[in-house]
Every structure is written in C-alpha cells, then in structure tokens.
Coordinates of C-alpha atoms in Angstrom, one line a residue:
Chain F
X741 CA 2.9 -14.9 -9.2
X742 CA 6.0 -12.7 -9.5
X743 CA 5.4 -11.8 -12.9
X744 CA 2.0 -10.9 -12.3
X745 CA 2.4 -8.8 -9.3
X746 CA 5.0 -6.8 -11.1
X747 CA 2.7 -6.4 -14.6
X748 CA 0.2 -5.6 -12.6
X749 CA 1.9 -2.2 -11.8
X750 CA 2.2 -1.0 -15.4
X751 CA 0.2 1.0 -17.7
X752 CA -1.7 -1.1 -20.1
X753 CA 0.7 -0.9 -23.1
X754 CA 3.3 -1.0 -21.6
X755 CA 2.4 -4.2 -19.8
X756 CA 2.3 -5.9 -22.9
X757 CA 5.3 -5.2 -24.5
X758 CA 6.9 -6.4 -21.2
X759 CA 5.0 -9.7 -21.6
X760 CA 6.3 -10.2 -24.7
X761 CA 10.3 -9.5 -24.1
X762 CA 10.7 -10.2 -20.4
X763 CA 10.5 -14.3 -19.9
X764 CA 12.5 -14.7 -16.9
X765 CA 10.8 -12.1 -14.0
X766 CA 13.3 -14.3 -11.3
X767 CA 15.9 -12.6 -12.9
X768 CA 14.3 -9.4 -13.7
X769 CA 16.0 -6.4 -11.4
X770 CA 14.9 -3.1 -12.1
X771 CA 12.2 -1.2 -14.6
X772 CA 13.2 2.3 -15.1
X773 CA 9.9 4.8 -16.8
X774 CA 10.5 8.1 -17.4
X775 CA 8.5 10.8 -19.4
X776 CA 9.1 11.0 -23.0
X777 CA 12.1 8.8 -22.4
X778 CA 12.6 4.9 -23.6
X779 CA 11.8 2.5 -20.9
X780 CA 15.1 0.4 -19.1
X781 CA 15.2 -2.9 -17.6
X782 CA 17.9 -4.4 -15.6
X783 CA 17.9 -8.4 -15.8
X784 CA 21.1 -10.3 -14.3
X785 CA 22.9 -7.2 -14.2
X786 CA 22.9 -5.7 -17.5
X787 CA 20.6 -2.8 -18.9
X788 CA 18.3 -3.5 -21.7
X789 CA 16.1 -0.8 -23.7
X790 CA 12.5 -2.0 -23.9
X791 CA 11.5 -1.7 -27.9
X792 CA 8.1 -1.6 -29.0
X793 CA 6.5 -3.7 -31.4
X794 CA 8.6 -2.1 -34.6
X795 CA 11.7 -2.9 -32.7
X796 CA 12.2 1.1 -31.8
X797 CA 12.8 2.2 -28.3
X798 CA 9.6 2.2 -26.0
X799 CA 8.8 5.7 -25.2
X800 CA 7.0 6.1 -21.7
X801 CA 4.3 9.1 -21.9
X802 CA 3.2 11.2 -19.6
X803 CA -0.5 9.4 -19.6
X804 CA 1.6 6.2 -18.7
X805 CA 3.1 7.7 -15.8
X806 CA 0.0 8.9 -14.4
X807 CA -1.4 5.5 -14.6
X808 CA 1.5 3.8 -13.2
X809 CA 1.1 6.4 -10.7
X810 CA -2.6 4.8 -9.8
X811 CA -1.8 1.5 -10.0
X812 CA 1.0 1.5 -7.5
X813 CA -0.8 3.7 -5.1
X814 CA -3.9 2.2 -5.8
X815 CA -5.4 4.8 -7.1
X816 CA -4.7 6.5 -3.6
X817 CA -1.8 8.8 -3.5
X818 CA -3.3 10.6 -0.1
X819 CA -2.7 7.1 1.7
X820 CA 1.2 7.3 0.5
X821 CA 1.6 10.8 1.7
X822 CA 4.3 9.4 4.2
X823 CA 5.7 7.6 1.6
X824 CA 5.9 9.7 -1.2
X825 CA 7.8 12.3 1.1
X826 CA 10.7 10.0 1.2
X827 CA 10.4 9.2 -2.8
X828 CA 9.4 5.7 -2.8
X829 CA 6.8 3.2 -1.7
X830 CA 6.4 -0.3 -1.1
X831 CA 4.2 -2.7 -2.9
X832 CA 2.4 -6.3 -2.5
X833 CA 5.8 -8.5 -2.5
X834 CA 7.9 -5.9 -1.6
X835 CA 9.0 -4.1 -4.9
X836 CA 10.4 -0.7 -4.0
X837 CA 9.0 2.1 -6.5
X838 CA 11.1 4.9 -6.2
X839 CA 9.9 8.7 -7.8
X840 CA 11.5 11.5 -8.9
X841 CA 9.7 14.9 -9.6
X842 CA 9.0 18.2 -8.1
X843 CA 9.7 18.2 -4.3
X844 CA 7.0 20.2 -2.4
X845 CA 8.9 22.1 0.2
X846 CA 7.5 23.1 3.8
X847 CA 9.6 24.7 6.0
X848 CA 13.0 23.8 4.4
X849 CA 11.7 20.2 4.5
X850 CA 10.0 17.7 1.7
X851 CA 6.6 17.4 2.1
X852 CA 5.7 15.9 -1.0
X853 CA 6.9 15.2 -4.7
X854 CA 4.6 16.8 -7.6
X855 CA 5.0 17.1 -11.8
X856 CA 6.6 13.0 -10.8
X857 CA 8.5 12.2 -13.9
X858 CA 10.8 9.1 -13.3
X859 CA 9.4 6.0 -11.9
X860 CA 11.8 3.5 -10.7
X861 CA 10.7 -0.3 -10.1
X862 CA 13.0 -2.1 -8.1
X863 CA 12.2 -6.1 -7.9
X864 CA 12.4 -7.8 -4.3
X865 CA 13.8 -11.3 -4.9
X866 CA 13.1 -13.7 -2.1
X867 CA 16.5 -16.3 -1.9
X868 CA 15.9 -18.8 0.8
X869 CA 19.4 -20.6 1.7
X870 CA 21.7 -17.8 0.8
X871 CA 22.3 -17.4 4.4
X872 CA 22.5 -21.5 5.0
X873 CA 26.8 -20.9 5.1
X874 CA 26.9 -18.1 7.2
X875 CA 25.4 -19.0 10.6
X876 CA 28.8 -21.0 11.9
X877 CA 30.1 -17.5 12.1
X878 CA 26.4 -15.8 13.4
X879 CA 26.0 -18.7 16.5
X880 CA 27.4 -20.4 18.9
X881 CA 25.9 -22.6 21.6
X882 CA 22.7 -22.7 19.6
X883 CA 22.7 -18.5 20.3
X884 CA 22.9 -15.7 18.2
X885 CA 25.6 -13.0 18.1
X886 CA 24.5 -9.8 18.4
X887 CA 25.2 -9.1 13.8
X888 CA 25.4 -6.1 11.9
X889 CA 24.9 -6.2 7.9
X890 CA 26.9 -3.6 6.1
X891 CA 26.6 -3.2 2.4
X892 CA 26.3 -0.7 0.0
X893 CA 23.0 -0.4 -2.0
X894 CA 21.4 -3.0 -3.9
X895 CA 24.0 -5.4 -2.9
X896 CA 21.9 -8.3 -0.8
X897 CA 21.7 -7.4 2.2
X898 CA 17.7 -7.1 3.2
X899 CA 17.6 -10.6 1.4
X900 CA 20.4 -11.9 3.4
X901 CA 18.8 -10.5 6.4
X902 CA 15.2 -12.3 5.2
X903 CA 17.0 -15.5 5.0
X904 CA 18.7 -15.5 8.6
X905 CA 15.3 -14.1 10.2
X906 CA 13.5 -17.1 8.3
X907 CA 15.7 -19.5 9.5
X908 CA 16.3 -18.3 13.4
X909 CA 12.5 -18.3 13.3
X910 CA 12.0 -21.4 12.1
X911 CA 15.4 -23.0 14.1
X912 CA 18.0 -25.0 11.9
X913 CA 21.5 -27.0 12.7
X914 CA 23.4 -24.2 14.6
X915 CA 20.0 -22.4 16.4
X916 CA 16.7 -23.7 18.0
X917 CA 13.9 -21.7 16.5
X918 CA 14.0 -18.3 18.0
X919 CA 11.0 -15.8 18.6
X920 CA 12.0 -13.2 15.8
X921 CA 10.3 -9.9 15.9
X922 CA 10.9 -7.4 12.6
X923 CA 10.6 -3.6 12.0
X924 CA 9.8 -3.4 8.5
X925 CA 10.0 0.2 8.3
X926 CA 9.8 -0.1 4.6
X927 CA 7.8 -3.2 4.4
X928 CA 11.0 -4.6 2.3
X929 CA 11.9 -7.5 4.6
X930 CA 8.7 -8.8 4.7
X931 CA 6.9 -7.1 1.8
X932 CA 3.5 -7.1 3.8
X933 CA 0.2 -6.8 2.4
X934 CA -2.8 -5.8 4.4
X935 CA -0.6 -7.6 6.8
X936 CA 0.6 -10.6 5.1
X937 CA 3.9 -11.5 5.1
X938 CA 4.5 -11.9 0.8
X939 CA 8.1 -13.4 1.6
X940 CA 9.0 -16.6 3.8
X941 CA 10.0 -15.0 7.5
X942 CA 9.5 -18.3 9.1
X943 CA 6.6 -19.4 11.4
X944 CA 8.1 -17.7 15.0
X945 CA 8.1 -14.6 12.6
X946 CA 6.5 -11.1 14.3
X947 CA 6.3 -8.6 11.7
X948 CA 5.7 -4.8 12.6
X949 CA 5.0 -3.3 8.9
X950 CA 5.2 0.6 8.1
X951 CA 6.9 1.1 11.8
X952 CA 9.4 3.8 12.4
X953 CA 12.3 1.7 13.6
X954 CA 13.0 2.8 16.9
X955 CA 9.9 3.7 17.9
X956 CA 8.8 -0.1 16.0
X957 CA 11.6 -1.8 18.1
X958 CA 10.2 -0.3 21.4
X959 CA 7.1 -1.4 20.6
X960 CA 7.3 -5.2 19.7
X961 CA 10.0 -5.4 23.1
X962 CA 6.9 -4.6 25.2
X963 CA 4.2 -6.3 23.2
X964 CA 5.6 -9.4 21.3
X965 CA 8.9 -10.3 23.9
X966 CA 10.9 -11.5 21.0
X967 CA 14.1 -13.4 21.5
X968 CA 15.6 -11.7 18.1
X969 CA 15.0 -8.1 16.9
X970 CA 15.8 -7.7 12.9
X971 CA 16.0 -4.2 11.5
X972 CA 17.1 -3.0 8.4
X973 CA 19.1 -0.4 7.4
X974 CA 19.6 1.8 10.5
X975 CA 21.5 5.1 11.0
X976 CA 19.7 7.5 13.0
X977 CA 20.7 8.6 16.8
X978 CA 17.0 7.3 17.6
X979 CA 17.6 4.0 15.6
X980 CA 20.6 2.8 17.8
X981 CA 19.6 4.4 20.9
X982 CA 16.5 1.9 20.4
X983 CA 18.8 -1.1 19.7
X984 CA 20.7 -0.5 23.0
X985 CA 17.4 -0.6 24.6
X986 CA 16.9 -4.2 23.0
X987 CA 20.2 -5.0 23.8
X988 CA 19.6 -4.5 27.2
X989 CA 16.1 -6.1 27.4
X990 CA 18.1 -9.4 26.3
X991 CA 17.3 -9.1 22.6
X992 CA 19.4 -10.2 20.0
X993 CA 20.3 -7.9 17.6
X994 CA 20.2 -8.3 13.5
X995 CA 20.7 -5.0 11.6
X996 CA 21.6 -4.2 8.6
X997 CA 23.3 -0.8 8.0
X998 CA 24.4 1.4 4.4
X999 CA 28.6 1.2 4.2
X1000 CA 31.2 0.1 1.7
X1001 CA 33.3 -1.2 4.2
X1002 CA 33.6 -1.7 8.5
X1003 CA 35.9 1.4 8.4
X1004 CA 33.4 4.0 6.8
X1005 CA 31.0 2.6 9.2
X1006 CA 33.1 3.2 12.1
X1007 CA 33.1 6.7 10.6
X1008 CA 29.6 7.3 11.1
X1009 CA 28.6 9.8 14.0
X1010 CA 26.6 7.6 16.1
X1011 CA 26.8 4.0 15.2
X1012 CA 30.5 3.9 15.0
X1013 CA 29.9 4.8 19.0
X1014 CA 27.9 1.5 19.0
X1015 CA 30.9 -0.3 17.0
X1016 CA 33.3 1.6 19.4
X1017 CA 32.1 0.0 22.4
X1018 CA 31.9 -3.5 20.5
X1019 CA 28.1 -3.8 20.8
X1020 CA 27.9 -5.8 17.6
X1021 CA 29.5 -8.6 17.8
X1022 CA 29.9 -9.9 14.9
X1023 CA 29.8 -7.8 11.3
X1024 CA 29.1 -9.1 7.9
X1025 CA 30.5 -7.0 5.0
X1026 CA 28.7 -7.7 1.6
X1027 CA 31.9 -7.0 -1.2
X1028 CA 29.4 -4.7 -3.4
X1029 CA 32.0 -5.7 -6.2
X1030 CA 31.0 -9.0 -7.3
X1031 CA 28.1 -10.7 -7.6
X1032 CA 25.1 -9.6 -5.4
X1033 CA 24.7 -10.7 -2.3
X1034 CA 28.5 -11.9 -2.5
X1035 CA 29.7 -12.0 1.3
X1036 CA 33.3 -9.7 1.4
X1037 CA 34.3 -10.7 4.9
X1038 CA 32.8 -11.7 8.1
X1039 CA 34.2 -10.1 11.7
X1040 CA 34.0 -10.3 15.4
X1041 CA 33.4 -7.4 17.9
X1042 CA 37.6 -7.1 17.8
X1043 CA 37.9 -7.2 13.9
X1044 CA 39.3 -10.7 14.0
X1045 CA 38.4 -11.7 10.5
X1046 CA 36.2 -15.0 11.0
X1047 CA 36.5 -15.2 7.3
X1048 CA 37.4 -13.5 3.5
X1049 CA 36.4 -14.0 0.3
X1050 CA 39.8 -12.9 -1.1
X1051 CA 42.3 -14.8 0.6
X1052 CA 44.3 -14.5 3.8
X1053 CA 44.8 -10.7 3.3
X1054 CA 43.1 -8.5 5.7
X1055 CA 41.1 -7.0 2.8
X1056 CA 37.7 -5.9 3.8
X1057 CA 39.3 -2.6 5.3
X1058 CA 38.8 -2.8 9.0
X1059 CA 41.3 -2.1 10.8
X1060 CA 42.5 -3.4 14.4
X1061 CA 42.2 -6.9 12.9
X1062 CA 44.7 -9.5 15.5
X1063 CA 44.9 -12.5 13.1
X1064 CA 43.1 -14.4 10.9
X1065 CA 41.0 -17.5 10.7
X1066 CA 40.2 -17.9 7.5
X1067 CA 37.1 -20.2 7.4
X1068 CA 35.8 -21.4 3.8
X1069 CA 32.2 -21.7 3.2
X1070 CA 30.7 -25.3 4.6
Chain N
X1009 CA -74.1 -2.1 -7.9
X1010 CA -70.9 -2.0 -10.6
X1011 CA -71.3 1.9 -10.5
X1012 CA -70.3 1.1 -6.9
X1013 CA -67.2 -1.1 -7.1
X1014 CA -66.2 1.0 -10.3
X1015 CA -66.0 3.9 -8.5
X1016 CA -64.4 1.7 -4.9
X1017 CA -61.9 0.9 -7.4
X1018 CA -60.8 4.5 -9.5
X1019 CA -60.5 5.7 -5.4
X1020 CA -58.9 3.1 -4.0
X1021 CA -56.1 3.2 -7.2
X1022 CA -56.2 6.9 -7.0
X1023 CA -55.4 7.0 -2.8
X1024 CA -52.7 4.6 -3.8
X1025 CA -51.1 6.4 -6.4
X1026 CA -51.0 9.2 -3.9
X1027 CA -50.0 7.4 -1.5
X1028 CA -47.3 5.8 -4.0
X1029 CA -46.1 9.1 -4.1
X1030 CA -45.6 10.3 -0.6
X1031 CA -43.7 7.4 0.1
X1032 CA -41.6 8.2 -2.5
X1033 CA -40.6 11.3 -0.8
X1034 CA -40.0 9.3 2.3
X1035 CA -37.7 6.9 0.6
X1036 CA -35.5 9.6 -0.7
X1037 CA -35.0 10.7 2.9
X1038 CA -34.3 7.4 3.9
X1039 CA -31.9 7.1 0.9
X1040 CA -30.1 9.8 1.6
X1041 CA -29.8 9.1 5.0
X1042 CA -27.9 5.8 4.2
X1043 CA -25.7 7.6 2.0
X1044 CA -25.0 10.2 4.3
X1045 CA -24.2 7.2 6.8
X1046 CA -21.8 5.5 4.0
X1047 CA -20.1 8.7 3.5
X1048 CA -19.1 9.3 7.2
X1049 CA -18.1 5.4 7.2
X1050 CA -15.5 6.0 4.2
X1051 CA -14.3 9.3 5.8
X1052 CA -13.5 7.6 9.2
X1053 CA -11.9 4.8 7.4
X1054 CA -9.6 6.6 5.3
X1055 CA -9.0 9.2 8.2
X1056 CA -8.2 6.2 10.8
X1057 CA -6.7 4.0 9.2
X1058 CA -5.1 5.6 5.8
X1059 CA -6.0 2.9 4.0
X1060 CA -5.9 3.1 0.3
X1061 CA -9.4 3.4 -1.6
X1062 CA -9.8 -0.5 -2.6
X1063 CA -9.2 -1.1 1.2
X1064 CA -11.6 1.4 2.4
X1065 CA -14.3 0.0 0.1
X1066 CA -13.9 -3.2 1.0
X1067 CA -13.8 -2.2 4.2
X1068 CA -17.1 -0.3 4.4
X1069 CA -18.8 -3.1 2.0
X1070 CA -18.8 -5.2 5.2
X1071 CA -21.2 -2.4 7.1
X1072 CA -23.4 -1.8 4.1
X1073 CA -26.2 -3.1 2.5
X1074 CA -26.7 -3.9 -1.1
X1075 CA -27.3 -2.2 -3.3
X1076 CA -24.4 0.2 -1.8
X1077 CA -22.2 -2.9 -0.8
X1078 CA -22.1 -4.1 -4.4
X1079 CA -21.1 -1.0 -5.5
X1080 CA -18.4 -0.6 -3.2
X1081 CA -16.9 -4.1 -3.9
X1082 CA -17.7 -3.6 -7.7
X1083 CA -15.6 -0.9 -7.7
X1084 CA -12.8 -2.3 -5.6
X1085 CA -13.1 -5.3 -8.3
X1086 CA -12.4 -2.9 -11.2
X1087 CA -9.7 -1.4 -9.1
X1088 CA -7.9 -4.6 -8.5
X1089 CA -8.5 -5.1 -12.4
X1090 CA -6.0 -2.1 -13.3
X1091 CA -7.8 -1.5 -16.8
X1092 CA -6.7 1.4 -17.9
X1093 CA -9.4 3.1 -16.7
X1094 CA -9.4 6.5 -14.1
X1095 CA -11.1 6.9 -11.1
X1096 CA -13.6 8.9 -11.7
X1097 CA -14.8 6.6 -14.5
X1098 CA -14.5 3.8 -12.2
X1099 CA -16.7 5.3 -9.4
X1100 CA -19.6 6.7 -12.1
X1101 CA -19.8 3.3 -14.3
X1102 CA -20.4 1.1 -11.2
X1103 CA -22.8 3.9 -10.0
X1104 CA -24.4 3.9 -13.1
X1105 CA -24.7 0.1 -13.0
X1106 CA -25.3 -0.6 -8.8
X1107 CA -27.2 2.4 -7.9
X1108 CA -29.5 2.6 -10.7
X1109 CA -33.3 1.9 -8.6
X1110 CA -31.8 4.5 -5.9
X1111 CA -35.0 6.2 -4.5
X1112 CA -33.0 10.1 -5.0
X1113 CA -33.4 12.5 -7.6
X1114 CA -31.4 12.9 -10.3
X1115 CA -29.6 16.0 -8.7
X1116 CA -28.4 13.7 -6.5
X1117 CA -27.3 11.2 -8.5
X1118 CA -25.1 13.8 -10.5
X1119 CA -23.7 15.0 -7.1
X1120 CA -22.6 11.6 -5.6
X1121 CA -21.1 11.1 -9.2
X1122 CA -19.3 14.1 -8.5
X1123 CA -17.7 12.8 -5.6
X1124 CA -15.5 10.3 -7.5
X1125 CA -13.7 13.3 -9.5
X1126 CA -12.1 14.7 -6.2
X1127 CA -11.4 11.3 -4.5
X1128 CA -7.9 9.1 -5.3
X1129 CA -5.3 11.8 -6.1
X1130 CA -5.1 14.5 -3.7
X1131 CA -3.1 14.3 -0.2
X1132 CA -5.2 13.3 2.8
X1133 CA -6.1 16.3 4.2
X1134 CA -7.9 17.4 0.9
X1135 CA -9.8 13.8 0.5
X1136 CA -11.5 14.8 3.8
X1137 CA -12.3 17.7 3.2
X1138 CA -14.0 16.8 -0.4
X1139 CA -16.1 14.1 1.3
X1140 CA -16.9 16.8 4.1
X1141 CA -18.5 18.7 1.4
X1142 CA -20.7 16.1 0.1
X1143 CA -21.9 15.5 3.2
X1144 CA -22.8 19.1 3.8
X1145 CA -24.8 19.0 0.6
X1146 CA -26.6 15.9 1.6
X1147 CA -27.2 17.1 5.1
X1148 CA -28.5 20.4 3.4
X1149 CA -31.1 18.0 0.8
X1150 CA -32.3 16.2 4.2
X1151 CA -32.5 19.4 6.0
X1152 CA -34.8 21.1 2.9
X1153 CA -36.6 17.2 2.6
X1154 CA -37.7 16.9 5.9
X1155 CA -39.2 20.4 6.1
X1156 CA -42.1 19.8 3.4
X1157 CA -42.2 15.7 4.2
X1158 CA -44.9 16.0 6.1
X1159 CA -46.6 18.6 4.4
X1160 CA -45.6 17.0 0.6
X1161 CA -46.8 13.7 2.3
X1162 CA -50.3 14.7 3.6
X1163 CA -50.6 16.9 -0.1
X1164 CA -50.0 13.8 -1.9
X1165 CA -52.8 11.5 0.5
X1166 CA -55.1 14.2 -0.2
X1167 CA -54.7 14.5 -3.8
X1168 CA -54.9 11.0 -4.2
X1169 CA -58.1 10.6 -2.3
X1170 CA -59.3 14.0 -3.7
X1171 CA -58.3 12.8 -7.5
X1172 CA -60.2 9.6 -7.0
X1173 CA -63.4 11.4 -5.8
X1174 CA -63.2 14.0 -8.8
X1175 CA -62.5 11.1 -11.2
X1176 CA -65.6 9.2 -10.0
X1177 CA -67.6 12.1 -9.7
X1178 CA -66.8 13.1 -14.0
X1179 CA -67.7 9.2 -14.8
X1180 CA -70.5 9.0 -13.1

C-alpha cells in the first residue's frame, strides 16, 4: 500500500528503477529529484544514489519533473496554490513533497514557485506504540497534562504526536478514551485524503485537514467540544494566542513545536511567554542526535526532569531544573 | 394504385429526411446547452471547493448524464492511472472515445478539445478564466443557433416536403 502510494508519484521510468532497487518502502525515508542531477534516496538513515539499469547514476530530466509535478498535484497545480506558496504539499498518506524553484514575488512576499527544479519526497511512517512508554509521565489520574513536543526537524515528533492522539482517542492503561480533536494544518498528522484519515488517529479522532491552526483550533472548540486539542508544529503569535483560548475552554493541550532544546524554546518571542507562565506542563524533548524519534528528556511545568536518556545529569539544557527523578522506560 | 403508394412513400421519406434534419439543428442546441451546463458545474466546483481536477470530475459525473458522465470518470480513471500521459492528451483521447455520437459540429468538437490545453497547470484564477472563455464561445454558438432555428427548421420541413413532391412529380 505504502509502496504503491509512493510509486505512484514518480515519472514512469523512474518508477521502475525504484521497483527494482528499493525492497523495503517501511524503511524508505526520503527521494530527492533534481533536474539533470542523479536521483537520492535516504533508507534507515544513510544516502544512496539511484543507478539506472547500466549501474550509472539515474539522471532526473526536466520532462520527469514536470510529470512528477502532475502526479503529485494531480495534474492540478491551481488547487495547490496555497501550498506551493509555502514550498511543499501534502499527499494521500501524508508524504511531504517539498519544491524548490523560482519564487514568484508579490509585494515582498512569495506568491508562488515557477522554473521548479528540486523535488523533495519526504515518506510519513506511521509507528503505533512508540508513545506506549511515555504516558506515565503525560497522565495522571487518568488526565492529560497539558504537553509540548520539541524537536528539531525530521526527528519523530508528528509521529510521536500520531501515536499519543491515537491512543488518548482510543483510551489505554493510564487514560480513558478522550474526545481528540486535530488541526492538521499540513495534513501530516493525519495524512487525509478527500477526508480520510490514511494513518490510525483512533476512533474518538476529529480531524480538521488543511486548517490554519489557530483559526482550526477555534473552530473545532466551538463545533466538535473536544476534550484534547493536538497541533503540530506551532510558533506564531496567532498559534498560541489560540491554544490559551483552548486552554481556557478546558482543552487539553498536545503541541509539538521546532527546537533543539527547552532553552532555545524559551528563547522564542512568544511561546517562551507561554513556557514562562508554565502553561505547558509537561515538555518532551526528542535528542535529534540519536536515533529518530529517540526521546532526550521529559520535563514538568518547573523543569523537574521526569526523566533522561543520558543518565542523572541534567543534560537536555533546561535550566531551573530542582532535582531529578530519573524514571527508566516501563 | 402503386403509382399512388410509390409516390406516398418517396414524400413521406423525403418529409422525413427533412425533418431528420431540422431536428438535427435542434439537437445541437440542446447539446450545447448541456455542455454549457457541465462547464458552469466544473467552474463552480473548482472555484468552491479547489478541488483538484480528478475530484472535480468525479464530482460533476454524479450531476451528468452519459455520455458526458463517462467521460468525466473516464478521464478521472486515466488520471488516477498516472501513465505518463499529459493533460491535454488525457482530456482529447477520452473525448475522442466518449463524445464521439455528440449532436455538434465539428468546430465544436475542436473547441471543447481545446479546453483541456489550458486546464491542470495554471494558478486558479487563470483556470476560471479559460473555462469562462469557453463558455462565452458556446453561449455565442447558441446565441447565432437559436437565431436561424426556427427559420433553418421550417427551411428543412419545407424542403423535405417540397423534395418529395418534385421527386414524385420527375417519376411520374
């Protein structure tokens, strides 16, 4: 299903000689295409060169960009305008494609991307039970802490967030199932199509797809009363202005947010005001230096670490911390 | 006696053939009415909801009848197929296949063929704006149709019936 979702987006050749190389599409990361240039893949990690059938580098044309083009907009670019301003667009099982071109400037601003010449196909993997260890820290009482995911890029944590939404919604040992209602801004948490949930967001699951986030969140409070709110990636002065509106319509919060570590979020203009006043209370740091989706540390509201994937040290960089409790995985 | 039902016959054929003929006229009005009508339906749809073209054909399949619905879910099949194949080609090959008996005239035909070169690729605004046109153009072959209907219609009754009588007048 996988693998044919994600041939399905290449130009015909190409297509094949990824059929013959690439066996394992579980493990398959990233497909980078750019014009005149060999074709990458990323599998468990490491980068491979795509060779053609006399074992020389695949070269990507520029025909084979303008077909990927088609397939992965459906042969509709106009319906992606929104999309294509940012530089990427979702697909059916919520593979990012990211472009890189011309920008199309309006007013200072991007309005489009033209002359696209770099094509980058990033693979959502679904992992259910990669949260399973981390709600003794995220509950208590059968209730969810208000949590904030930091992470740097491509590190885990929309698919940590998928599995913690699935599994509030659908209730497990620490938490009765919970009425969960997601933004998916970037249809990446539930990789919606025509309105389908592709991944497992349990059965108490609300999904509002291609929704500005705080505009989204406002939106679902008033329609869909959820008991849980799950955003990803949030940032903007709207974004947490909207999540202190959930907060105080009795929501609980699950957000994930961009960072290295709790103290360069704390840095950040408007949601280290949010941190400041100990909103979030509780704050799971993915390491970004191991494996993916390798939790660093997790903290409370006061920077108590609740637990450390390095040892006893206070090494996840947020400062303030009173003690520890170092708590090993179930 | 068989003078008489010879020439019932060449008149009655004759009226018919003329009569074959205005209708035809009527049909291509009626045809291009329902295109007209399919057109507005895949503007709205795209303008509403920004779907993507298989969507919007799919979509508007529902609200059509055949032979327009099979063409619209033929080509949302060959979309889905991802065959190496552009647009354009997609929309002209299922025309040229669905919408082959269409009651229109050629012209026509060449200009709804048309439409799939300026559909797919170009930002909203611009998709509009190309199915705008066609519509214009159709509106503008209904416009120039229904003018000489009536007068093309009765022409072709008359020449029937006149043909017949002219034809059984030489025989006999």
């Amino acid at each position: 299903m996988k693998e044919e979702c994600i041939l399905s987006l290449l130009p015909g050749k190409l297509r094949i000689q990824m059929q013959k190389i690439v066996k394992d599409y579980e493990k398959l990361q990233e497909i980078k295409v750019r014009i005149e240039k060999p074709v990458f893949y990323f599998q468990d990690g490491r980068e491979y060169m795509l060779k053609d059938e006399w074992g020389r580098p695949y070269i990507a044309t520029k025909e084979e960009v303008r077909e990927l083009l088609e397939y992965v907009s459906h042969y509709s670019l106009y319906a992606y305008e929104e999309e294509m301003r940012q530089g990427f667009l979702t697909v059916e099982g919520g593979h990012r494609i990211g472009f890189a071109g011309q920008a199309i400037l309006e007013g200072g601003h991007v309005k489009n991307l033209k002359y696209i010449s770099s094509v980058n196909i990033r693979i959502a993997h679904e992992v259910m039970g990669c949260a399973d260890w981390i709600f003794p820290y995220i509950t208590r009482n059968r209730s969810l802490f208000h949590t904030l995911i930091v992470s740097p890029p491509g590190q885990g944590k929309t698919t940590l967030l998928r599995d913690i939404v699935r599994q509030i919604s659908e209730g497990n040992t620490y938490i009765s199932g919970k009425t969960v209602g997601i933004v998916d801004e970037r249809s990446e948490i539930g990789g919606c199509y025509q309105g389908v949930a592709q991944n497992h967001v349990g059965m108490r699951t609300d999904i509002l797809d291609a929704c500005p986030k705080a505009e989204g969140m406002i939106m679902l409070i008033r329609s869909m009363t959820p008991e849980v709110v799950a955003v990803d990636e949030i940032g903007t002065a709207q974004d947490v202005h909207a999540i202190e509106y959930a907060m105080h319509c009795g929501c609980k919060m699950l957000a994930t947010v961009h960072g290295e570590s709790m103290q360069e979020v704390k840095r950040k203009p408007v949601l280290g005001t949010l941190i400041k006043q100990k909103r979030f209370e509780r704050y799971i740091v993915l390491s970004g230096e191991g494996k993916v989706g390798e939790v660093g540390g997790i903290y409370d509201d006061r920077g108590n670490t609740l637990y450390s994937f390095v040892g006893q040290s206070n090494t996840a960089g947020y400062t303030g911390m009173a003690g520890d409790e170092k708590c090993g995985k179930p | 006696m068989w003078k008489a039902i010879g020439a019932f016959l060449i008149l009655f054929s004759a009226s018919m053939e003329g009569t074959r003929h205005a209708h035809k006229i009527r049909e291509e009005y009626e045809e291009l009415q329902k295109i007209r009508y399919l057109i507005s339906l895949l503007k709205s749809e795209i303008c509403y909801a920004r779907s993507s073209l298989e969507e919007v054909f799919a979509s508007v399949a529902e609200k059509c009848e055949d032979p327009y619905r099979n063409w619209l879910l033929m080509m949302r099949n060959e979309m889905r197929c991802k065959k190496e194949k552009r647009f354009v080609k997609i929309w002209q090959e299922s025309a040229d296949v669905c919408l082959v008996g269409l009651m229109i005239s050629r012209k026509e035909k060449e200009n709804l063929k048309e439409v799939g070169a300026r559909l797919g690729n170009l930002d909203l605004k611009m998709q509009i704006r190309s199915l705008e046109l066609y519509e214009e153009k159709v509106e503008e072959s209904l416009r120039q149709i229904q003018k000489q209907m009536y007068t093309k219609m009765r022409l072709y009754y008359l020449m029937g019936i006149m043909g017949g009588i002219l034809t059984v007048v030489l025989l006999i």
